[in-house]
mmCIF file of C-alpha atoms in Angstrom:
data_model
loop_
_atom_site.group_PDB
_atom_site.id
_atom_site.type_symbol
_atom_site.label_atom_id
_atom_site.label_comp_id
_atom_site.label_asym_id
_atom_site.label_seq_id
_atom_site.Cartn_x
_atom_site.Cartn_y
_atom_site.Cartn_z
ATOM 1 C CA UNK H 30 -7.543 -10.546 -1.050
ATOM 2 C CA UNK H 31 -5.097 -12.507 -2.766
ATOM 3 C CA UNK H 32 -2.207 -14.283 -1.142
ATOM 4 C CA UNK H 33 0.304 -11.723 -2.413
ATOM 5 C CA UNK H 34 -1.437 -9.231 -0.007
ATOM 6 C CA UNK H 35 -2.747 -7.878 -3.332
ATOM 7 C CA UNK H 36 -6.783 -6.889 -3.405
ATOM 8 C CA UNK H 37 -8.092 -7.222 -6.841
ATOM 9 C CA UNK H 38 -11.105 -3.661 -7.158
ATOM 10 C CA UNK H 39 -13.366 -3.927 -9.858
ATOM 11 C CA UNK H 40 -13.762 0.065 -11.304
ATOM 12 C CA UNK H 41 -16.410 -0.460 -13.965
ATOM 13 C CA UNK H 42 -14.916 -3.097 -16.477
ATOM 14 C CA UNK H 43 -11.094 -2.555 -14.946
ATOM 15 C CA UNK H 44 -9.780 -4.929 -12.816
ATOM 16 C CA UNK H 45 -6.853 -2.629 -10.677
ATOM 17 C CA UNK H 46 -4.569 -4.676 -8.032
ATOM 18 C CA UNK H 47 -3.777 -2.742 -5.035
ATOM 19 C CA UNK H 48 -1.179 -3.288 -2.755
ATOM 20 C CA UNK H 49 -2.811 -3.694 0.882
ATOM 21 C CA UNK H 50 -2.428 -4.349 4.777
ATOM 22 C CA UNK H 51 1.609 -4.816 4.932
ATOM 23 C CA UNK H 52 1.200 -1.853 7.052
ATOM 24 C CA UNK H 53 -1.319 -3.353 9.247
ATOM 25 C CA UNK H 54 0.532 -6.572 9.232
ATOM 26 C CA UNK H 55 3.677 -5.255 9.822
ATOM 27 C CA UNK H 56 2.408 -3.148 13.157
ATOM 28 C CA UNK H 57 0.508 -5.719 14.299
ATOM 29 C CA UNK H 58 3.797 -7.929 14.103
ATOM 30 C CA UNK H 59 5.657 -6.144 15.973
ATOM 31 C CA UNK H 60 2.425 -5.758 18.516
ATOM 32 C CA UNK H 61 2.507 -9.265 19.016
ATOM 33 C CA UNK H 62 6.445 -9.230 19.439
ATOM 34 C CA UNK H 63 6.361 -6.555 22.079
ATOM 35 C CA UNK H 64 3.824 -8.775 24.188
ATOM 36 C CA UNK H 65 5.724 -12.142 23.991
ATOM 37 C CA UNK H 66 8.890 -10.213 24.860
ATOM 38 C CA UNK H 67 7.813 -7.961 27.432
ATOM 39 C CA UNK H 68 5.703 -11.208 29.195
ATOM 40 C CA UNK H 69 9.126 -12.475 29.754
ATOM 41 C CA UNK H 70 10.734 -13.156 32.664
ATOM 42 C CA UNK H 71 13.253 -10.276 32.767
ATOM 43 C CA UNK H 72 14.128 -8.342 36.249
ATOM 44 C CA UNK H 73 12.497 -4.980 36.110
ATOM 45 C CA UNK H 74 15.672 -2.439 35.154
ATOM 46 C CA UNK H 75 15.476 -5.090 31.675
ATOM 47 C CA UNK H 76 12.183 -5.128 31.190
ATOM 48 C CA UNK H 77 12.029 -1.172 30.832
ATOM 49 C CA UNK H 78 15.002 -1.196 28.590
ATOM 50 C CA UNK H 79 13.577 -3.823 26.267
ATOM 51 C CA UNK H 80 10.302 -1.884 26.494
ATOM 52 C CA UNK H 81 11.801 1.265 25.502
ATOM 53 C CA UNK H 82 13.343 -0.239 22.319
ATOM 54 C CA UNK H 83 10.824 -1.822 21.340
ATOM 55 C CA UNK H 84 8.740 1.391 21.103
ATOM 56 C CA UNK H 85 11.147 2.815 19.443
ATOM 57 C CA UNK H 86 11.464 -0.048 16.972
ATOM 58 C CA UNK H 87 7.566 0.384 16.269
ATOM 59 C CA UNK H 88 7.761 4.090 15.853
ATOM 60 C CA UNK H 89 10.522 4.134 13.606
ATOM 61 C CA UNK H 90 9.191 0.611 11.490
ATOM 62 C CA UNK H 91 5.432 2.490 11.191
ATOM 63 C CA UNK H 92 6.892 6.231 9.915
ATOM 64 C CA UNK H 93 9.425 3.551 7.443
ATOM 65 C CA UNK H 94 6.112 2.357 6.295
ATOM 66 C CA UNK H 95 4.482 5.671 5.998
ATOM 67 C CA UNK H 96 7.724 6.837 3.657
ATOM 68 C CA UNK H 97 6.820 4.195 1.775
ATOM 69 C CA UNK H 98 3.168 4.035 1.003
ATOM 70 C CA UNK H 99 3.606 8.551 0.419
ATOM 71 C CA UNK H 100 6.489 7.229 -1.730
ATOM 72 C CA UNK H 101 4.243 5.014 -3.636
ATOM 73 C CA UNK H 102 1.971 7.771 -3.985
ATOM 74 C CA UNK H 103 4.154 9.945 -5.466
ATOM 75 C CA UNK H 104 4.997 7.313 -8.427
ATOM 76 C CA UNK H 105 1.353 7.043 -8.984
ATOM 77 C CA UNK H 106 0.797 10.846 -8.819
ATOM 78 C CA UNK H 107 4.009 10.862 -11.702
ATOM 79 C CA UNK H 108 2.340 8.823 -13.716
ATOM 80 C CA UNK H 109 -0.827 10.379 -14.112
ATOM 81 C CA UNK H 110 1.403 13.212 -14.911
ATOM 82 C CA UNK H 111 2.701 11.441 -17.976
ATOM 83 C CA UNK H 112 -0.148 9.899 -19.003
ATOM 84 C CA UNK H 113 -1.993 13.641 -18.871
ATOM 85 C CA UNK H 114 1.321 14.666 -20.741
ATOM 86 C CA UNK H 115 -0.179 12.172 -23.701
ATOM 87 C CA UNK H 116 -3.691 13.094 -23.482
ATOM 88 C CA UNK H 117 -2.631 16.508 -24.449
ATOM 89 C CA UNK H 118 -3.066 14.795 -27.901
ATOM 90 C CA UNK H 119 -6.616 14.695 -28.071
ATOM 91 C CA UNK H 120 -7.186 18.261 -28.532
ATOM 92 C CA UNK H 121 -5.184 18.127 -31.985
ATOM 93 C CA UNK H 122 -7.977 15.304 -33.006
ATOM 94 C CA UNK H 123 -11.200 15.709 -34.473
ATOM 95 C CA UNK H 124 -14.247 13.303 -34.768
ATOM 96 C CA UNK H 125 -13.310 13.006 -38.496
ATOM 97 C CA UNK H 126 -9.839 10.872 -37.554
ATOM 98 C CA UNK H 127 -9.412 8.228 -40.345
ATOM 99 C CA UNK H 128 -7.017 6.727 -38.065
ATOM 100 C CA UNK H 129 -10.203 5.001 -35.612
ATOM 101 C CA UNK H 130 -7.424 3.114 -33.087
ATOM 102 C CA UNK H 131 -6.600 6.257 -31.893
ATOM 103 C CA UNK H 132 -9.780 6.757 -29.659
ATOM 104 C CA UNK H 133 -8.847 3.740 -28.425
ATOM 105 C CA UNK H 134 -5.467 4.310 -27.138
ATOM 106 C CA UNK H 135 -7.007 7.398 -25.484
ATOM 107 C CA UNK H 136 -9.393 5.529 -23.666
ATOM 108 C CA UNK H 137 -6.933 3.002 -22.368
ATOM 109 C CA UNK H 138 -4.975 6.196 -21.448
ATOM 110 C CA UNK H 139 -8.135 7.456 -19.276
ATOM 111 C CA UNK H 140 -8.222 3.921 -18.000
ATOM 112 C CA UNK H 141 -4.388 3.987 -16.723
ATOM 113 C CA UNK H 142 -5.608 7.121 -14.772
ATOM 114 C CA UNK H 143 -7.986 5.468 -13.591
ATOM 115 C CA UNK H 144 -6.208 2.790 -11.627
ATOM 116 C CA UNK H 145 -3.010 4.583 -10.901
ATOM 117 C CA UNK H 146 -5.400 6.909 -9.007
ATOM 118 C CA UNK H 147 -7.014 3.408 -7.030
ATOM 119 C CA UNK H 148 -3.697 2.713 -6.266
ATOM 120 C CA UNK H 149 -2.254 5.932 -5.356
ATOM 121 C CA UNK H 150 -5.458 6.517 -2.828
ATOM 122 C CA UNK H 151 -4.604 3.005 -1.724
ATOM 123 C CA UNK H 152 -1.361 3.674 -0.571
ATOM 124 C CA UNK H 153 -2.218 7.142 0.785
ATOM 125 C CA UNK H 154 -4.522 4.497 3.133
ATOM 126 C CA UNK H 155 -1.948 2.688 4.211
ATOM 127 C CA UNK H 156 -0.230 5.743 6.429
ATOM 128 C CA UNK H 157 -2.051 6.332 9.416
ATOM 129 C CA UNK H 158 -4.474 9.296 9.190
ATOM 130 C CA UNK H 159 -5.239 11.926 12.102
ATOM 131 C CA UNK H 160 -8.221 10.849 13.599
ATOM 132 C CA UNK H 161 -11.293 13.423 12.349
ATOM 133 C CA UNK H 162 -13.905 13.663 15.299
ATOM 134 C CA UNK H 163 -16.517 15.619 13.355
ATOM 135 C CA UNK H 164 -19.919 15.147 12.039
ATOM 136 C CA UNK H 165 -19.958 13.451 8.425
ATOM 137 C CA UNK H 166 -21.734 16.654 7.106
ATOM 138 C CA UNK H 167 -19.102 18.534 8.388
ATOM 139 C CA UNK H 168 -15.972 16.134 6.930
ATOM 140 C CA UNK H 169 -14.937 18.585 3.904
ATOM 141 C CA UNK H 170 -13.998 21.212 6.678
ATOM 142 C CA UNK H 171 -11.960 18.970 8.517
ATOM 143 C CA UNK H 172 -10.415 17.826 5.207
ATOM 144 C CA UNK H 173 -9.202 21.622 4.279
ATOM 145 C CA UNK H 174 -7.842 21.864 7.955
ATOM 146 C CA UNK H 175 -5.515 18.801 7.196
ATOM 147 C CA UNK H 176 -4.251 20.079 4.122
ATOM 148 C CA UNK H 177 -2.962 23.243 5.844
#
């Protein structure tokens, strides 16, 4: 991990940066808040109050988060859209191209795919699944139960 809470993934010769943790660090931030201030010497009727908005603080910081990494996502989702959008291309080409460069561009096209996909799964990380409790045999079940 780099210190811009970037984490460099290696995907065959790609190198793809992915944005990681500022969810995690974020929570836990406001974790550690919620125990210094609550450890404070307060009179009870305060202590509940500050305990209360605190939660609430956490709740509403971790589903800001969420919005964020599904919005993230989404832009990553859009431009694999695009991208497809250009690959539509390749079916008007034949192996006889004189114009060689061409394959090329395709292929970095593929390769765009490629790491907008590593970073939209990345971000789709970053929101806090529902816990799965079943056998790993039995995970694409569970899978097509979230989806509904």
């Amino acid at each position: 991990m780099r210190q811009d809470n970037t984490v460099v993934m290696r995907s065959g010769k790609e190198t793809v940066m992915v944005e990681q943790g500022r969810t995690c660090e974020t929570l836990d931030m406001i974790a550690r808040l919620q125990v210094v201030l609550t450890r404070a010497d307060l009179d009870c009727s305060c202590r509940e109050l500050l305990s209360g908005a605190l939660e609430r603080f956490s709740d509403f910081e971790a589903q800001r988060l969420s919005r964020r990494s599904l919005l993230r996502a989404r832009d990553h989702k859009d431009r694999i859209a695009a991208i497809l959008a250009l690959l539509s291309e390749l079916n008007q080409l034949t192996e006889n191209e004189k114009d060689r460069t061409v394959f090329v561009e395709m292929a970095l096209l593929f390769d765009e795919i490629g790491q907008s996909a590593v970073a939209g799964a990345a971000a789709l990380r970053d929101i806090d699944p529902p816990k799965v409790t079943c056998p790993r045999d039995e995970l694409p079940c569970a899978v097509s139960v979230l989806r509904r």
